[in-house]
mmCIF file of C-alpha atoms in Angstrom:
data_model
loop_
_atom_site.group_PDB
_atom_site.id
_atom_site.type_symbol
_atom_site.label_atom_id
_atom_site.label_comp_id
_atom_site.label_asym_id
_atom_site.label_seq_id
_atom_site.Cartn_x
_atom_site.Cartn_y
_atom_site.Cartn_z
ATOM 1 C CA UNK A 1 -50.640 32.021 -143.103
ATOM 2 C CA UNK A 2 -53.267 29.252 -142.929
ATOM 3 C CA UNK A 3 -54.955 30.781 -139.870
ATOM 4 C CA UNK A 4 -58.429 29.982 -141.184
ATOM 5 C CA UNK A 5 -57.628 26.266 -141.483
ATOM 6 C CA UNK A 6 -56.130 26.251 -137.987
ATOM 7 C CA UNK A 7 -59.208 27.967 -136.593
ATOM 8 C CA UNK A 8 -61.434 25.496 -138.428
ATOM 9 C CA UNK A 9 -59.550 22.455 -137.089
ATOM 10 C CA UNK A 10 -59.678 23.901 -133.594
ATOM 11 C CA UNK A 11 -63.468 23.846 -133.754
ATOM 12 C CA UNK A 12 -62.898 20.127 -133.203
ATOM 13 C CA UNK A 13 -59.961 20.054 -130.801
ATOM 14 C CA UNK A 14 -57.235 22.268 -129.469
ATOM 15 C CA UNK A 15 -53.988 22.011 -131.361
ATOM 16 C CA UNK A 16 -50.617 22.277 -129.681
ATOM 17 C CA UNK A 17 -48.001 24.811 -130.732
ATOM 18 C CA UNK A 18 -46.183 22.069 -132.630
ATOM 19 C CA UNK A 19 -49.418 21.050 -134.385
ATOM 20 C CA UNK A 20 -50.030 24.635 -135.492
ATOM 21 C CA UNK A 21 -46.466 25.073 -136.668
ATOM 22 C CA UNK A 22 -46.697 21.843 -138.673
ATOM 23 C CA UNK A 23 -49.806 23.160 -140.440
ATOM 24 C CA UNK A 24 -48.051 26.459 -141.168
ATOM 25 C CA UNK A 25 -44.943 24.711 -142.504
ATOM 26 C CA UNK A 26 -47.022 22.423 -144.712
ATOM 27 C CA UNK A 27 -49.290 25.135 -146.080
ATOM 28 C CA UNK A 28 -46.684 27.773 -146.909
ATOM 29 C CA UNK A 29 -44.230 25.853 -149.076
ATOM 30 C CA UNK A 30 -46.020 26.450 -152.381
ATOM 31 C CA UNK A 31 -48.606 29.206 -152.755
ATOM 32 C CA UNK A 32 -50.477 30.064 -155.966
ATOM 33 C CA UNK A 33 -52.538 33.081 -156.965
ATOM 34 C CA UNK A 34 -55.418 32.761 -159.422
ATOM 35 C CA UNK A 35 -57.815 35.318 -160.793
ATOM 36 C CA UNK A 36 -61.581 35.075 -160.660
ATOM 37 C CA UNK A 37 -63.403 32.582 -162.892
ATOM 38 C CA UNK A 38 -60.437 30.273 -163.492
ATOM 39 C CA UNK A 39 -60.181 26.526 -162.984
ATOM 40 C CA UNK A 40 -57.949 25.461 -160.115
ATOM 41 C CA UNK A 41 -58.171 21.943 -161.518
ATOM 42 C CA UNK A 42 -60.287 20.653 -164.386
ATOM 43 C CA UNK A 43 -62.254 17.462 -164.869
ATOM 44 C CA UNK A 44 -59.937 14.819 -166.317
ATOM 45 C CA UNK A 45 -56.770 16.261 -164.752
ATOM 46 C CA UNK A 46 -54.563 14.003 -162.635
ATOM 47 C CA UNK A 47 -54.515 15.422 -159.079
ATOM 48 C CA UNK A 48 -51.095 15.448 -157.456
ATOM 49 C CA UNK A 49 -51.709 17.695 -154.473
ATOM 50 C CA UNK A 50 -54.362 19.004 -152.113
ATOM 51 C CA UNK A 51 -55.503 22.600 -152.584
ATOM 52 C CA UNK A 52 -56.055 24.679 -149.446
ATOM 53 C CA UNK A 53 -58.002 27.906 -149.908
ATOM 54 C CA UNK A 54 -56.135 30.643 -148.023
ATOM 55 C CA UNK A 55 -58.066 33.648 -149.341
ATOM 56 C CA UNK A 56 -61.037 34.015 -151.668
ATOM 57 C CA UNK A 57 -63.952 31.806 -152.708
ATOM 58 C CA UNK A 58 -64.039 28.783 -155.014
ATOM 59 C CA UNK A 59 -66.538 26.093 -155.960
ATOM 60 C CA UNK A 60 -66.767 22.483 -157.046
ATOM 61 C CA UNK A 61 -68.834 21.881 -160.164
ATOM 62 C CA UNK A 62 -69.883 19.506 -162.918
ATOM 63 C CA UNK A 63 -70.618 20.764 -166.413
ATOM 64 C CA UNK A 64 -72.694 18.930 -169.012
ATOM 65 C CA UNK A 65 -71.747 18.820 -172.676
ATOM 66 C CA UNK A 66 -74.419 21.383 -173.548
ATOM 67 C CA UNK A 67 -72.952 23.876 -171.056
ATOM 68 C CA UNK A 68 -75.350 23.414 -168.154
ATOM 69 C CA UNK A 69 -73.526 23.583 -164.825
ATOM 70 C CA UNK A 70 -74.245 22.240 -161.353
ATOM 71 C CA UNK A 71 -72.343 23.773 -158.458
ATOM 72 C CA UNK A 72 -71.842 20.996 -155.935
ATOM 73 C CA UNK A 73 -70.170 22.921 -153.113
ATOM 74 C CA UNK A 74 -68.565 26.219 -152.180
ATOM 75 C CA UNK A 75 -65.035 26.463 -150.807
ATOM 76 C CA UNK A 76 -64.291 29.228 -148.299
ATOM 77 C CA UNK A 77 -60.996 30.329 -146.700
ATOM 78 C CA UNK A 78 -59.690 27.476 -144.570
ATOM 79 C CA UNK A 79 -61.275 24.762 -146.721
ATOM 80 C CA UNK A 80 -59.259 21.861 -148.096
ATOM 81 C CA UNK A 81 -60.369 20.781 -151.558
ATOM 82 C CA UNK A 82 -60.501 17.064 -150.646
ATOM 83 C CA UNK A 83 -57.665 16.063 -148.263
ATOM 84 C CA UNK A 84 -57.234 12.691 -150.018
ATOM 85 C CA UNK A 85 -57.913 13.682 -153.634
ATOM 86 C CA UNK A 86 -54.462 12.528 -154.758
ATOM 87 C CA UNK A 87 -55.566 8.877 -154.552
ATOM 88 C CA UNK A 88 -57.644 9.447 -157.728
ATOM 89 C CA UNK A 89 -56.206 8.825 -161.176
ATOM 90 C CA UNK A 90 -58.175 11.703 -162.632
ATOM 91 C CA UNK A 91 -60.654 14.318 -161.510
ATOM 92 C CA UNK A 92 -64.330 13.504 -162.046
ATOM 93 C CA UNK A 93 -65.308 17.133 -161.491
ATOM 94 C CA UNK A 94 -63.721 20.580 -161.658
ATOM 95 C CA UNK A 95 -62.886 23.231 -159.065
ATOM 96 C CA UNK A 96 -63.047 26.863 -160.140
ATOM 97 C CA UNK A 97 -62.573 30.270 -158.550
ATOM 98 C CA UNK A 98 -65.360 32.734 -157.876
ATOM 99 C CA UNK A 99 -63.099 35.552 -156.706
ATOM 100 C CA UNK A 100 -59.331 35.989 -156.953
ATOM 101 C CA UNK A 101 -57.924 33.191 -154.811
ATOM 102 C CA UNK A 102 -54.705 32.563 -152.935
ATOM 103 C CA UNK A 103 -54.213 28.862 -152.284
ATOM 104 C CA UNK A 104 -51.603 26.496 -150.954
ATOM 105 C CA UNK A 105 -50.658 23.440 -152.969
ATOM 106 C CA UNK A 106 -49.878 20.600 -150.574
ATOM 107 C CA UNK A 107 -48.132 17.676 -152.248
ATOM 108 C CA UNK A 108 -49.276 14.178 -151.365
ATOM 109 C CA UNK A 109 -45.979 13.425 -149.574
ATOM 110 C CA UNK A 110 -46.372 16.521 -147.402
ATOM 111 C CA UNK A 111 -49.952 15.617 -146.565
ATOM 112 C CA UNK A 112 -49.025 12.061 -145.637
ATOM 113 C CA UNK A 113 -46.124 13.288 -143.495
ATOM 114 C CA UNK A 114 -48.384 15.759 -141.701
ATOM 115 C CA UNK A 115 -50.980 13.125 -140.839
ATOM 116 C CA UNK A 116 -48.406 10.449 -139.953
ATOM 117 C CA UNK A 117 -46.505 12.696 -137.552
ATOM 118 C CA UNK A 118 -49.438 14.553 -135.984
ATOM 119 C CA UNK A 119 -52.305 12.233 -135.003
ATOM 120 C CA UNK A 120 -54.307 15.082 -133.465
ATOM 121 C CA UNK A 121 -54.347 16.853 -136.828
ATOM 122 C CA UNK A 122 -55.382 13.569 -138.450
ATOM 123 C CA UNK A 123 -58.347 13.305 -136.066
ATOM 124 C CA UNK A 124 -59.366 16.871 -136.855
ATOM 125 C CA UNK A 125 -59.144 16.145 -140.584
ATOM 126 C CA UNK A 126 -61.362 13.080 -140.125
ATOM 127 C CA UNK A 127 -63.952 15.367 -138.559
ATOM 128 C CA UNK A 128 -63.540 17.885 -141.370
ATOM 129 C CA UNK A 129 -64.103 15.152 -143.966
ATOM 130 C CA UNK A 130 -67.229 13.901 -142.187
ATOM 131 C CA UNK A 131 -68.663 17.420 -141.937
ATOM 132 C CA UNK A 132 -68.006 17.917 -145.655
ATOM 133 C CA UNK A 133 -69.990 14.728 -146.353
ATOM 134 C CA UNK A 134 -72.788 15.953 -144.065
ATOM 135 C CA UNK A 135 -72.942 19.248 -145.972
ATOM 136 C CA UNK A 136 -73.208 17.321 -149.220
ATOM 137 C CA UNK A 137 -76.119 15.288 -147.848
ATOM 138 C CA UNK A 138 -77.869 18.488 -146.819
ATOM 139 C CA UNK A 139 -77.394 19.929 -150.312
ATOM 140 C CA UNK A 140 -79.070 16.799 -151.714
ATOM 141 C CA UNK A 141 -82.065 17.394 -149.431
ATOM 142 C CA UNK A 142 -82.052 21.031 -150.529
ATOM 143 C CA UNK A 143 -82.341 20.085 -154.202
ATOM 144 C CA UNK A 144 -84.878 17.321 -153.687
ATOM 145 C CA UNK A 145 -87.279 18.549 -151.022
ATOM 146 C CA UNK A 146 -87.027 22.240 -150.122
ATOM 147 C CA UNK A 147 -88.885 25.063 -151.826
ATOM 148 C CA UNK A 148 -87.010 27.785 -153.673
ATOM 149 C CA UNK A 149 -87.277 30.120 -150.683
ATOM 150 C CA UNK A 150 -86.025 27.410 -148.340
ATOM 151 C CA UNK A 151 -83.141 26.477 -150.648
ATOM 152 C CA UNK A 152 -81.743 29.996 -150.873
ATOM 153 C CA UNK A 153 -82.375 30.731 -147.191
ATOM 154 C CA UNK A 154 -80.744 27.471 -146.158
ATOM 155 C CA UNK A 155 -77.656 28.124 -148.265
ATOM 156 C CA UNK A 156 -77.272 31.653 -146.891
ATOM 157 C CA UNK A 157 -77.525 30.354 -143.313
ATOM 158 C CA UNK A 158 -74.902 27.696 -144.010
ATOM 159 C CA UNK A 159 -72.438 30.079 -145.638
ATOM 160 C CA UNK A 160 -72.805 32.641 -142.854
ATOM 161 C CA UNK A 161 -72.250 30.070 -140.097
ATOM 162 C CA UNK A 162 -69.275 28.519 -141.881
ATOM 163 C CA UNK A 163 -67.705 31.957 -142.324
ATOM 164 C CA UNK A 164 -68.393 32.814 -138.701
ATOM 165 C CA UNK A 165 -66.586 29.640 -137.644
ATOM 166 C CA UNK A 166 -63.331 30.853 -139.198
ATOM 167 C CA UNK A 167 -63.690 34.460 -138.083
ATOM 168 C CA UNK A 168 -64.877 35.986 -141.358
ATOM 169 C CA UNK A 169 -68.093 37.659 -140.235
ATOM 170 C CA UNK A 170 -68.622 41.101 -138.763
ATOM 171 C CA UNK A 171 -71.608 41.091 -136.444
ATOM 172 C CA UNK A 172 -74.561 39.970 -138.539
ATOM 173 C CA UNK A 173 -72.849 40.479 -141.902
ATOM 174 C CA UNK A 174 -70.350 38.771 -144.205
ATOM 175 C CA UNK A 175 -69.062 38.953 -147.740
ATOM 176 C CA UNK A 176 -71.183 37.167 -150.340
ATOM 177 C CA UNK A 177 -69.321 37.402 -153.668
ATOM 178 C CA UNK A 178 -71.526 34.889 -155.507
ATOM 179 C CA UNK A 179 -73.790 36.011 -158.345
ATOM 180 C CA UNK A 180 -77.459 35.143 -158.746
ATOM 181 C CA UNK A 181 -76.454 32.767 -161.553
ATOM 182 C CA UNK A 182 -74.077 30.954 -159.198
ATOM 183 C CA UNK A 183 -76.752 30.782 -156.497
ATOM 184 C CA UNK A 184 -79.072 29.275 -159.096
ATOM 185 C CA UNK A 185 -76.491 26.723 -160.223
ATOM 186 C CA UNK A 186 -76.022 25.679 -156.585
ATOM 187 C CA UNK A 187 -79.734 25.391 -155.790
ATOM 188 C CA UNK A 188 -81.194 24.176 -159.098
ATOM 189 C CA UNK A 189 -83.162 27.388 -159.656
ATOM 190 C CA UNK A 190 -83.383 29.694 -162.646
ATOM 191 C CA UNK A 191 -81.914 33.188 -162.456
ATOM 192 C CA UNK A 192 -85.450 34.631 -162.496
ATOM 193 C CA UNK A 193 -86.498 32.382 -159.601
ATOM 194 C CA UNK A 194 -83.401 33.285 -157.562
ATOM 195 C CA UNK A 195 -84.079 36.985 -158.101
ATOM 196 C CA UNK A 196 -87.692 36.563 -156.973
ATOM 197 C CA UNK A 197 -86.638 34.676 -153.831
ATOM 198 C CA UNK A 198 -84.006 37.267 -152.910
ATOM 199 C CA UNK A 199 -86.572 40.033 -153.330
ATOM 200 C CA UNK A 200 -88.958 38.134 -151.044
ATOM 201 C CA UNK A 201 -86.263 37.638 -148.397
ATOM 202 C CA UNK A 202 -85.391 41.325 -148.595
ATOM 203 C CA UNK A 203 -89.005 42.473 -148.411
ATOM 204 C CA UNK A 204 -89.610 40.363 -145.300
ATOM 205 C CA UNK A 205 -86.535 41.844 -143.600
ATOM 206 C CA UNK A 206 -84.756 38.491 -143.354
ATOM 207 C CA UNK A 207 -81.699 39.602 -145.335
ATOM 208 C CA UNK A 208 -80.028 42.790 -146.500
ATOM 209 C CA UNK A 209 -77.912 42.661 -149.656
ATOM 210 C CA UNK A 210 -75.714 45.614 -150.542
ATOM 211 C CA UNK A 211 -73.284 44.921 -153.341
ATOM 212 C CA UNK A 212 -71.362 41.839 -152.318
ATOM 213 C CA UNK A 213 -72.210 42.064 -148.623
ATOM 214 C CA UNK A 214 -74.912 40.028 -146.899
ATOM 215 C CA UNK A 215 -76.493 40.957 -143.579
ATOM 216 C CA UNK A 216 -78.842 38.664 -141.656
ATOM 217 C CA UNK A 217 -80.546 40.815 -139.000
ATOM 218 C CA UNK A 218 -82.233 37.832 -137.303
ATOM 219 C CA UNK A 219 -80.431 34.564 -138.005
ATOM 220 C CA UNK A 220 -82.921 32.510 -135.998
ATOM 221 C CA UNK A 221 -85.799 33.865 -138.050
ATOM 222 C CA UNK A 222 -84.069 33.001 -141.328
ATOM 223 C CA UNK A 223 -83.247 29.532 -139.997
ATOM 224 C CA UNK A 224 -86.910 28.988 -139.156
ATOM 225 C CA UNK A 225 -88.076 30.054 -142.623
ATOM 226 C CA UNK A 226 -85.443 27.872 -144.324
ATOM 227 C CA UNK A 227 -85.993 24.880 -141.984
ATOM 228 C CA UNK A 228 -82.294 25.092 -141.189
ATOM 229 C CA UNK A 229 -80.986 22.811 -138.436
ATOM 230 C CA UNK A 230 -77.355 23.561 -137.681
ATOM 231 C CA UNK A 231 -76.702 20.048 -136.334
ATOM 232 C CA UNK A 232 -75.214 18.805 -139.638
ATOM 233 C CA UNK A 233 -72.272 21.184 -139.187
ATOM 234 C CA UNK A 234 -71.444 19.412 -135.890
ATOM 235 C CA UNK A 235 -70.289 22.529 -134.078
ATOM 236 C CA UNK A 236 -70.352 21.030 -130.544
ATOM 237 C CA UNK A 237 -68.267 17.924 -131.052
ATOM 238 C CA UNK A 238 -66.877 15.667 -128.385
ATOM 239 C CA UNK A 239 -63.197 16.435 -128.037
ATOM 240 C CA UNK A 240 -63.426 20.180 -128.566
ATOM 241 C CA UNK A 241 -62.635 20.746 -124.885
ATOM 242 C CA UNK A 242 -59.444 18.674 -124.984
ATOM 243 C CA UNK A 243 -56.188 20.527 -124.465
ATOM 244 C CA UNK A 244 -53.521 19.274 -126.840
ATOM 245 C CA UNK A 245 -50.705 20.629 -124.659
ATOM 246 C CA UNK A 246 -52.000 18.720 -121.656
ATOM 247 C CA UNK A 247 -52.343 15.588 -123.783
ATOM 248 C CA UNK A 248 -48.747 15.885 -124.961
ATOM 249 C CA UNK A 249 -47.494 16.282 -121.372
ATOM 250 C CA UNK A 250 -49.378 13.153 -120.310
ATOM 251 C CA UNK A 251 -47.978 11.202 -123.272
ATOM 252 C CA UNK A 252 -44.465 12.322 -122.445
#
């Protein structure tokens, strides 16, 4: 069930029962399971469908010929790997799994039917696309201007808040299945530098890392250290208060 996507879209606006059922019908027709560290789609492949992450973590990346890798974004449960990717002739980047992943393959015809028949879902997807672009801009600032401590702290704040938005946090903690190498590839830092930053964050009491679980005892304090402003995630959007059922009754 694509409950995480539904919850994510409803951060923007309330969906009607028919909207939710349309999402469920679209996202349950073809489901794939992949193990950890596999490509969902590789650079150069011709995309024919949209991938929706149902369970697990994935990432978008570019790899240079000499093997160096830049992680460009992380995909969490409820994330669509580019709603309109099927307009491309070939992929200019790759998407790989971090953990075992369950995903829905949504064919272009299904995606077009969903957006044509459900304008409220289309509006929510516009918002989702704009937030994705805002996250990418923030990652650019991270790489270009923030210190190593700020980069890691900022990324941890973002991941925690995104997970909280789809109901995947427990109090002040969440799963963090990424390795130090993957954190480094996402923030432009060496493994040694990442390790040093994590030790500093631990020593100052800003984070607790046990295995693959992250706890942030004082989120505001970590946000202050990382110069994290949540506004780019656009969590209090106009339209969130709208009731889709009421709107449908008025239209009828």
